[in-house]
Amino acid sequence: MNTVDYLRISLIDRCNFRCQYCMPEGAELDYILRQELLSNEELLTLLQEVFIPVGFRKFRLTGGEPLLRPGVVDLVRAIAFLPETQDLAMTTNAFLLADMAQDLYDAGLRRINISLDSLVAETFDKIIGNRGRSRWQQTWEGIQAAYHVGFDPLKLNVVVIPGVNDQEVLDLAALTLNRHWHVRFIEFMPIGNSQLFGERAWVPSEELRQRIRDVFGLIESRVRGNGPADVFQIPGALGTLGFISQMSECFCDRCNRMRLSADGWLRPCLLNETGQIDLKTALRQGVHTADLREQVSQLLMIKPEINFKQRDSGTTGTYTRTMSQIGG
Ligand code: SAM
Ligand code: SF4
């Protein structure tokens, strides 16, 4: 059985972008009230007394936009210095990163994934729902800052949407030619904006690989991640190309993760709401952490059944929450 030791922690459900595929403008999102967010203390209690004792060792801070979370640097420091933490990473849109990259690094963060769906300012602004002054340059400066501070590996996540940014796949892939960056193409999932998904659908990773192969050549990389990406490389390139193909392939049987939402719901499967536990309410009602540990252990035992149900039914599930609410 796969070891589940990786927890993706959403720090906040709010965001300074409104990406079309995630939080489209006009979508009614009920933001979590501040008092309903897990506090830093509650989160650390859950990590130390519940998640670490049952075997979790790898943590990723995400959201919403994690850099909007007040006190995020202190939280990074506290988690990075827990003796059991083997890996701490963050997923961010990088808009606020230029000013925060050094502090995050000094606090102990070493791995960062940045969402960048386009190298063209106009397309980028359209995707992130920006109508004011372009936000591309500040985002790019955030990426450069992370690179210069020393984040390694630096990963760029690209959600590929037909007719929106798929024509840029070669340019995005070319970023890896002379940089130690990892560009990862993610198949668009029907979460967050079913209308856009209905109109545009998704591009299979193999089709993207073929386009890249035709122009640059493509080989399987010797660098293997421990996540869902299939890793390739342009021959001679410094960086790598990852393909996350949750629509065209099912990797549920390799799943090593659970998700904790910003308001404290533990979710065993991204695409299925079965089995969720409201840890925050339990904690606030004074339920002993030993009992919560027991509940999480039980959930770990039934997780494979939850995952496999998903495989049997294809990539469909219960999507009452967006990626920004679940913690993407
Ligand atoms: N705000 C941060 C960011 O954008 O990197 C972190 C949270 S965001 C929800 C995490 C990841 O989920 C991003 O890489 C984003 O592109 C991805 N995502 C959101 N909605 C998606 C969808 N419908 N299909 C595929 N990926 C999606
Ligand atoms: Fe915000 Fe990230 Fe969602 Fe874009 S993908 S709206 S940056 S949470």
Tab-separated table of C-alpha atoms and ligand atoms in Angstrom:
chain	number	residue	atom	x	y	z
A	1	MET	CA	0.000	0.000	0.000
A	2	ASN	CA	1.176	3.514	-0.787
A	3	THR	CA	2.527	5.500	2.161
A	4	VAL	CA	0.461	8.626	2.720
A	5	ASP	CA	2.880	11.085	4.311
A	6	TYR	CA	2.210	14.324	2.437
A	7	LEU	CA	-0.204	17.017	3.646
A	8	ARG	CA	-1.212	19.985	1.507
A	9	ILE	CA	-2.213	22.762	3.844
A	10	SER	CA	-4.386	25.619	2.637
A	11	LEU	CA	-3.529	28.747	4.624
A	12	ILE	CA	-6.282	30.966	3.254
A	13	ASP	CA	-9.030	30.668	0.639
A	14	ARG	CA	-8.725	34.267	-0.585
A	15	CYS	CA	-6.617	35.307	-3.516
A	16	ASN	CA	-5.342	38.458	-5.206
A	17	PHE	CA	-5.927	36.850	-8.635
A	18	ARG	CA	-9.172	35.574	-10.128
A	19	CYS	CA	-7.860	32.920	-12.505
A	20	GLN	CA	-10.523	31.946	-15.005
A	21	TYR	CA	-10.148	28.243	-14.260
A	22	CYS	CA	-10.095	28.611	-10.494
A	23	MET	CA	-12.064	31.587	-9.131
A	24	PRO	CA	-13.731	33.136	-12.184
A	25	GLU	CA	-15.068	36.649	-11.734
A	26	GLY	CA	-18.737	36.597	-10.981
A	27	ALA	CA	-18.519	33.247	-9.212
A	28	GLU	CA	-20.120	33.444	-5.819
A	29	LEU	CA	-17.521	32.338	-3.332
A	30	ASP	CA	-18.310	32.286	0.354
A	31	TYR	CA	-14.988	33.238	1.848
A	32	ILE	CA	-14.085	31.699	5.144
A	33	LEU	CA	-14.451	34.233	7.954
A	34	ARG	CA	-11.177	35.110	9.618
A	35	GLN	CA	-12.237	33.580	12.944
A	36	GLU	CA	-13.011	30.338	11.137
A	37	LEU	CA	-9.480	29.987	9.769
A	38	LEU	CA	-7.259	27.627	11.698
A	39	SER	CA	-4.918	29.835	13.735
A	40	ASN	CA	-1.166	29.281	13.550
A	41	GLU	CA	-1.326	27.703	17.018
A	42	GLU	CA	-4.158	25.334	16.033
A	43	LEU	CA	-2.358	24.334	12.869
A	44	LEU	CA	0.862	23.619	14.749
A	45	THR	CA	-1.042	21.638	17.384
A	46	LEU	CA	-2.623	19.531	14.637
A	47	LEU	CA	0.744	18.959	12.970
A	48	GLN	CA	2.578	18.035	16.165
A	49	GLU	CA	-0.136	16.064	17.934
A	50	VAL	CA	-2.119	14.540	15.073
A	51	PHE	CA	-0.453	14.509	11.641
A	52	ILE	CA	3.193	13.884	12.534
A	53	PRO	CA	2.378	11.068	14.999
A	54	VAL	CA	0.384	9.235	12.290
A	55	GLY	CA	3.237	9.525	9.798
A	56	PHE	CA	2.961	12.788	7.839
A	57	ARG	CA	6.425	14.217	7.101
A	58	LYS	CA	6.026	16.392	3.992
A	59	PHE	CA	4.038	19.605	3.949
A	60	ARG	CA	3.019	22.072	1.268
A	61	LEU	CA	1.530	25.478	2.020
A	62	THR	CA	-1.032	26.575	-0.526
A	63	GLY	CA	-4.406	28.308	-0.802
A	64	GLY	CA	-5.982	30.548	-2.157
A	65	GLU	CA	-2.855	32.614	-2.205
A	66	PRO	CA	-0.668	31.612	0.766
A	67	LEU	CA	1.339	34.852	0.711
A	68	LEU	CA	-1.842	36.720	1.719
A	69	ARG	CA	-1.941	34.863	5.005
A	70	PRO	CA	-0.879	37.166	7.852
A	71	GLY	CA	2.143	35.711	9.655
A	72	VAL	CA	3.025	33.289	6.837
A	73	VAL	CA	6.795	33.700	7.395
A	74	ASP	CA	6.457	32.802	11.101
A	75	LEU	CA	4.402	29.778	10.182
A	76	VAL	CA	7.003	28.650	7.654
A	77	ARG	CA	9.712	28.994	10.304
A	78	ALA	CA	7.722	27.016	12.867
A	79	ILE	CA	6.971	24.138	10.460
A	80	ALA	CA	10.472	24.105	8.936
A	81	PHE	CA	12.002	23.719	12.370
A	82	LEU	CA	9.814	20.854	13.548
A	83	PRO	CA	12.358	18.020	13.786
A	84	GLU	CA	10.090	15.595	11.909
A	85	THR	CA	9.564	17.849	8.872
A	86	GLN	CA	11.340	16.208	5.945
A	87	ASP	CA	10.079	18.535	3.273
A	88	LEU	CA	8.331	21.899	3.269
A	89	ALA	CA	7.179	23.554	0.051
A	90	MET	CA	4.817	26.293	-1.083
A	91	THR	CA	2.599	26.896	-4.119
A	92	THR	CA	2.086	30.581	-4.921
A	93	ASN	CA	1.135	32.895	-7.759
A	94	ALA	CA	4.346	34.904	-6.990
A	95	PHE	CA	2.663	38.320	-7.196
A	96	LEU	CA	3.913	39.223	-3.695
A	97	LEU	CA	7.026	37.096	-3.858
A	98	ALA	CA	9.669	39.663	-4.841
A	99	ASP	CA	9.466	41.256	-1.376
A	100	MET	CA	9.011	38.011	0.534
A	101	ALA	CA	11.333	35.509	-1.155
A	102	GLN	CA	14.363	36.211	1.043
A	103	ASP	CA	12.372	36.140	4.314
A	104	LEU	CA	10.725	32.863	3.320
A	105	TYR	CA	14.085	31.357	2.436
A	106	ASP	CA	15.640	32.559	5.700
A	107	ALA	CA	12.682	31.050	7.565
A	108	GLY	CA	13.578	27.645	6.134
A	109	LEU	CA	11.459	27.277	2.987
A	110	ARG	CA	13.465	25.645	0.192
A	111	ARG	CA	10.980	24.530	-2.419
A	112	ILE	CA	8.496	26.657	-4.254
A	113	ASN	CA	6.024	26.055	-7.089
A	114	ILE	CA	4.826	29.098	-8.973
A	115	SER	CA	1.801	29.282	-11.231
A	116	LEU	CA	2.589	30.996	-14.523
A	117	ASP	CA	0.197	30.313	-17.355
A	118	SER	CA	1.571	32.706	-19.952
A	119	LEU	CA	4.673	34.645	-20.958
A	120	VAL	CA	2.532	37.198	-22.774
A	121	ALA	CA	1.345	39.976	-20.462
A	122	GLU	CA	-2.003	40.379	-22.213
A	123	THR	CA	-2.840	36.687	-22.101
A	124	PHE	CA	-1.607	36.426	-18.518
A	125	ASP	CA	-3.831	39.318	-17.392
A	126	LYS	CA	-6.790	37.796	-19.176
A	127	ILE	CA	-6.267	34.452	-17.462
A	128	ILE	CA	-5.867	35.954	-13.984
A	129	GLY	CA	-8.887	38.213	-14.467
A	130	ASN	CA	-6.908	41.470	-14.227
A	131	ARG	CA	-8.339	44.568	-15.867
A	132	GLY	CA	-6.010	47.194	-14.372
A	133	ARG	CA	-2.279	47.766	-14.846
A	134	SER	CA	-0.631	44.559	-16.031
A	135	ARG	CA	0.397	42.172	-13.278
A	136	TRP	CA	2.713	40.107	-15.440
A	137	GLN	CA	5.916	42.073	-14.733
A	138	GLN	CA	5.553	41.981	-10.942
A	139	THR	CA	4.828	38.256	-11.119
A	140	TRP	CA	7.894	37.683	-13.298
A	141	GLU	CA	9.990	39.704	-10.810
A	142	GLY	CA	8.673	37.451	-8.043
A	143	ILE	CA	9.842	34.408	-10.017
A	144	GLN	CA	13.268	35.954	-10.642
A	145	ALA	CA	13.590	36.860	-6.950
A	146	ALA	CA	12.846	33.279	-5.921
A	147	TYR	CA	15.437	32.039	-8.401
A	148	HIS	CA	18.136	34.436	-7.203
A	149	VAL	CA	17.448	33.782	-3.530
A	150	GLY	CA	18.212	30.130	-4.229
A	151	PHE	CA	14.930	28.217	-4.264
A	152	ASP	CA	15.770	24.898	-5.793
A	153	PRO	CA	13.981	23.284	-7.450
A	154	LEU	CA	11.998	26.193	-8.810
A	155	LYS	CA	8.880	24.807	-10.463
A	156	LEU	CA	6.515	26.672	-12.735
A	157	ASN	CA	2.978	25.290	-13.028
A	158	VAL	CA	1.059	25.887	-16.240
A	159	VAL	CA	-2.604	24.944	-16.549
A	160	VAL	CA	-3.098	24.396	-20.269
A	161	ILE	CA	-6.390	25.661	-21.671
A	162	PRO	CA	-7.129	25.050	-25.356
A	163	GLY	CA	-7.230	28.267	-27.357
A	164	VAL	CA	-6.152	30.352	-24.374
A	165	ASN	CA	-2.515	29.459	-23.698
A	166	ASP	CA	-1.831	26.128	-25.414
A	167	GLN	CA	-0.124	27.946	-28.298
A	168	GLU	CA	2.582	28.988	-25.807
A	169	VAL	CA	3.609	25.491	-24.818
A	170	LEU	CA	6.828	25.613	-26.867
A	171	ASP	CA	7.855	29.010	-25.432
A	172	LEU	CA	7.161	27.841	-21.912
A	173	ALA	CA	9.064	24.603	-22.519
A	174	ALA	CA	11.987	26.638	-23.877
A	175	LEU	CA	12.396	28.295	-20.442
A	176	THR	CA	14.086	25.069	-19.351
A	177	LEU	CA	16.766	25.182	-22.068
A	178	ASN	CA	19.231	27.296	-20.103
A	179	ARG	CA	17.695	27.487	-16.618
A	180	HIS	CA	17.477	24.857	-13.874
A	181	TRP	CA	13.706	25.305	-13.823
A	182	HIS	CA	11.010	22.683	-13.931
A	183	VAL	CA	8.065	23.631	-16.075
A	184	ARG	CA	5.038	21.470	-15.400
A	185	PHE	CA	2.028	21.309	-17.666
A	186	ILE	CA	-1.207	20.498	-15.861
A	187	GLU	CA	-4.304	19.193	-17.593
A	188	PHE	CA	-7.237	21.506	-16.921
A	189	MET	CA	-9.680	19.885	-14.516
A	190	PRO	CA	-13.438	20.427	-14.291
A	191	ILE	CA	-13.135	22.112	-10.892
A	192	GLY	CA	-13.771	25.806	-10.340
A	193	ASN	CA	-15.194	26.822	-13.723
A	194	SER	CA	-17.388	24.214	-15.345
A	195	GLN	CA	-18.507	26.687	-18.036
A	196	LEU	CA	-14.947	27.350	-19.255
A	197	PHE	CA	-14.250	23.639	-19.049
A	198	GLY	CA	-17.367	22.892	-21.084
A	199	GLU	CA	-16.322	25.385	-23.770
A	200	ARG	CA	-12.610	24.643	-23.883
A	201	ALA	CA	-12.016	21.176	-22.403
A	202	TRP	CA	-8.414	20.080	-21.959
A	203	VAL	CA	-5.353	19.046	-23.948
A	204	PRO	CA	-3.949	15.563	-23.251
A	205	SER	CA	-0.334	15.641	-22.038
A	206	GLU	CA	0.721	13.266	-24.788
A	207	GLU	CA	-0.401	15.795	-27.380
A	208	LEU	CA	1.736	18.487	-25.706
A	209	ARG	CA	4.705	16.119	-25.568
A	210	GLN	CA	4.333	15.424	-29.262
A	211	ARG	CA	4.357	19.139	-30.092
A	212	ILE	CA	7.520	19.613	-28.006
A	213	ARG	CA	9.131	16.432	-29.398
A	214	ASP	CA	8.558	17.627	-32.974
A	215	VAL	CA	10.453	20.868	-32.375
A	216	PHE	CA	13.037	20.247	-29.639
A	217	GLY	CA	13.092	16.483	-29.154
A	218	LEU	CA	12.103	14.986	-25.806
A	219	ILE	CA	13.583	12.284	-23.597
A	220	GLU	CA	12.457	10.780	-20.334
A	221	SER	CA	14.313	12.485	-17.522
A	222	ARG	CA	16.528	10.625	-15.094
A	223	VAL	CA	15.252	13.045	-12.433
A	224	ARG	CA	12.141	11.452	-10.959
A	225	GLY	CA	9.808	13.338	-8.703
A	226	ASN	CA	7.830	11.596	-5.996
A	227	GLY	CA	4.640	13.303	-7.098
A	228	PRO	CA	2.150	12.825	-9.921
A	229	ALA	CA	4.243	14.419	-12.708
A	230	ASP	CA	5.819	12.356	-15.504
A	231	VAL	CA	9.202	14.011	-15.989
A	232	PHE	CA	10.854	14.586	-19.382
A	233	GLN	CA	13.628	16.765	-20.705
A	234	ILE	CA	14.589	18.490	-23.925
A	235	PRO	CA	17.956	16.904	-24.855
A	236	GLY	CA	20.750	19.104	-23.451
A	237	ALA	CA	18.362	21.344	-21.472
A	238	LEU	CA	19.283	22.325	-17.921
A	239	GLY	CA	15.739	22.075	-16.617
A	240	THR	CA	12.981	19.497	-16.918
A	241	LEU	CA	9.420	19.282	-18.144
A	242	GLY	CA	6.708	17.693	-16.043
A	243	PHE	CA	3.296	16.561	-17.191
A	244	ILE	CA	0.469	16.177	-14.712
A	245	SER	CA	-2.175	14.171	-16.476
A	246	GLN	CA	-4.972	13.657	-14.016
A	247	MET	CA	-7.549	13.778	-16.836
A	248	SER	CA	-5.928	11.371	-19.291
A	249	GLU	CA	-4.410	9.015	-16.725
A	250	CYS	CA	-5.414	7.935	-13.276
A	251	PHE	CA	-2.703	8.019	-10.663
A	252	CYS	CA	-5.019	7.522	-7.693
A	253	ASP	CA	-3.232	4.290	-6.800
A	254	ARG	CA	0.019	6.299	-6.410
A	255	CYS	CA	-1.637	8.966	-4.238
A	256	ASN	CA	0.460	9.895	-1.201
A	257	ARG	CA	-1.447	12.936	0.044
A	258	MET	CA	-4.328	14.433	1.956
A	259	ARG	CA	-5.504	18.044	2.075
A	260	LEU	CA	-6.278	20.313	5.000
A	261	SER	CA	-8.493	23.286	4.170
A	262	ALA	CA	-7.938	26.718	5.703
A	263	ASP	CA	-10.967	26.147	7.952
A	264	GLY	CA	-9.639	22.842	9.170
A	265	TRP	CA	-11.402	20.170	7.094
A	266	LEU	CA	-9.213	17.198	6.332
A	267	ARG	CA	-9.975	15.813	2.877
A	268	PRO	CA	-8.581	12.444	1.814
A	269	CYS	CA	-9.124	12.840	-1.942
A	270	LEU	CA	-9.161	15.937	-4.163
A	271	LEU	CA	-11.995	14.657	-6.294
A	272	ASN	CA	-14.169	13.070	-3.685
A	273	GLU	CA	-15.665	14.506	-0.516
A	274	THR	CA	-16.119	11.143	1.163
A	275	GLY	CA	-14.588	10.816	4.593
A	276	GLN	CA	-13.817	14.468	5.361
A	277	ILE	CA	-13.172	15.335	9.016
A	278	ASP	CA	-13.836	18.747	10.587
A	279	LEU	CA	-10.714	18.941	12.739
A	280	LYS	CA	-11.053	22.612	13.669
A	281	THR	CA	-14.519	22.270	15.208
A	282	ALA	CA	-13.405	19.185	17.086
A	283	LEU	CA	-10.335	20.973	18.392
A	284	ARG	CA	-12.372	24.002	19.483
A	285	GLN	CA	-14.914	21.776	21.195
A	286	GLY	CA	-12.095	20.352	23.278
A	287	VAL	CA	-11.918	16.895	21.664
A	288	HIS	CA	-8.618	15.372	22.775
A	289	THR	CA	-5.941	15.223	20.113
A	290	ALA	CA	-5.516	11.498	20.859
A	291	ASP	CA	-9.081	11.004	19.576
A	292	LEU	CA	-8.369	13.090	16.482
A	293	ARG	CA	-5.255	11.014	15.864
A	294	GLU	CA	-7.395	7.902	15.991
A	295	GLN	CA	-9.889	9.369	13.504
A	296	VAL	CA	-7.113	10.354	11.090
A	297	SER	CA	-5.536	6.888	11.392
A	298	GLN	CA	-8.894	5.343	10.495
A	299	LEU	CA	-9.176	7.665	7.503
A	300	LEU	CA	-5.684	6.689	6.332
A	301	MET	CA	-6.810	3.064	6.362
A	302	ILE	CA	-9.876	3.683	4.190
A	303	LYS	CA	-8.204	6.189	1.841
A	304	PRO	CA	-7.340	3.565	-0.812
A	305	GLU	CA	-11.024	2.665	-1.113
A	306	ILE	CA	-11.931	6.323	-1.536
A	307	ASN	CA	-9.241	6.718	-4.220
A	308	PHE	CA	-10.169	3.550	-6.039
A	309	LYS	CA	-13.829	4.474	-6.181
A	310	GLN	CA	-12.656	7.570	-7.984
A	311	ARG	CA	-10.747	5.535	-10.531
A	312	ASP	CA	-13.739	3.347	-11.201
A	313	SER	CA	-15.878	6.353	-11.983
A	314	GLY	CA	-13.353	8.261	-14.095
A	315	THR	CA	-12.401	11.818	-13.263
A	316	THR	CA	-15.698	12.839	-11.838
A	317	GLY	CA	-16.491	13.491	-8.253
A	318	THR	CA	-18.057	15.933	-5.901
A	319	TYR	CA	-16.882	19.445	-6.659
A	320	THR	CA	-18.750	21.659	-4.283
A	321	ARG	CA	-15.500	23.483	-3.501
A	322	THR	CA	-13.009	25.102	-5.893
A	323	MET	CA	-9.258	24.474	-5.845
A	324	SER	CA	-8.816	27.765	-3.990
A	325	GLN	CA	-11.177	26.521	-1.282
A	326	ILE	CA	-9.842	22.981	-1.058
A	327	GLY	CA	-6.177	23.970	-1.233
A	328	GLY	CA	-4.854	23.205	-4.708
B	1	SAM	N1	-2.578	30.628	-5.550
B	1	SAM	C1	-1.554	29.659	-5.649
B	1	SAM	C2	-1.198	29.382	-7.087
B	1	SAM	O1	-1.984	29.725	-7.975
B	1	SAM	O2	-0.138	28.814	-7.317
B	1	SAM	C3	-1.850	28.364	-4.929
B	1	SAM	C4	-3.243	27.808	-5.010
B	1	SAM	S1	-3.770	27.270	-6.612
B	1	SAM	C5	-5.427	26.735	-6.266
B	1	SAM	C6	-2.837	25.772	-6.800
B	1	SAM	C7	-2.761	25.194	-8.167
B	1	SAM	O3	-4.036	24.743	-8.579
B	1	SAM	C8	-2.277	26.175	-9.219
B	1	SAM	O4	-1.113	25.663	-9.855
B	1	SAM	C9	-3.442	26.243	-10.176
B	1	SAM	O5	-2.993	26.467	-11.464
B	1	SAM	C10	-4.122	24.901	-9.974
B	1	SAM	N2	-5.524	24.879	-10.399
B	1	SAM	C11	-6.545	25.633	-9.954
B	1	SAM	N3	-7.705	25.319	-10.598
B	1	SAM	C12	-7.394	24.337	-11.484
B	1	SAM	C13	-8.149	23.591	-12.447
B	1	SAM	N4	-9.457	23.790	-12.645
B	1	SAM	N5	-7.492	22.642	-13.180
B	1	SAM	C14	-6.163	22.414	-12.995
B	1	SAM	N6	-5.396	23.078	-12.095
B	1	SAM	C15	-6.012	24.027	-11.355
B	2	SF4	FE1	-5.606	32.465	-7.049
B	2	SF4	FE2	-4.029	30.383	-7.455
B	2	SF4	FE3	-6.679	30.189	-7.888
B	2	SF4	FE4	-5.217	31.669	-9.502
B	2	SF4	S1	-5.034	29.435	-9.210
B	2	SF4	S2	-7.196	32.280	-8.559
B	2	SF4	S3	-3.677	32.462	-8.180
B	2	SF4	S4	-5.714	30.499	-5.942
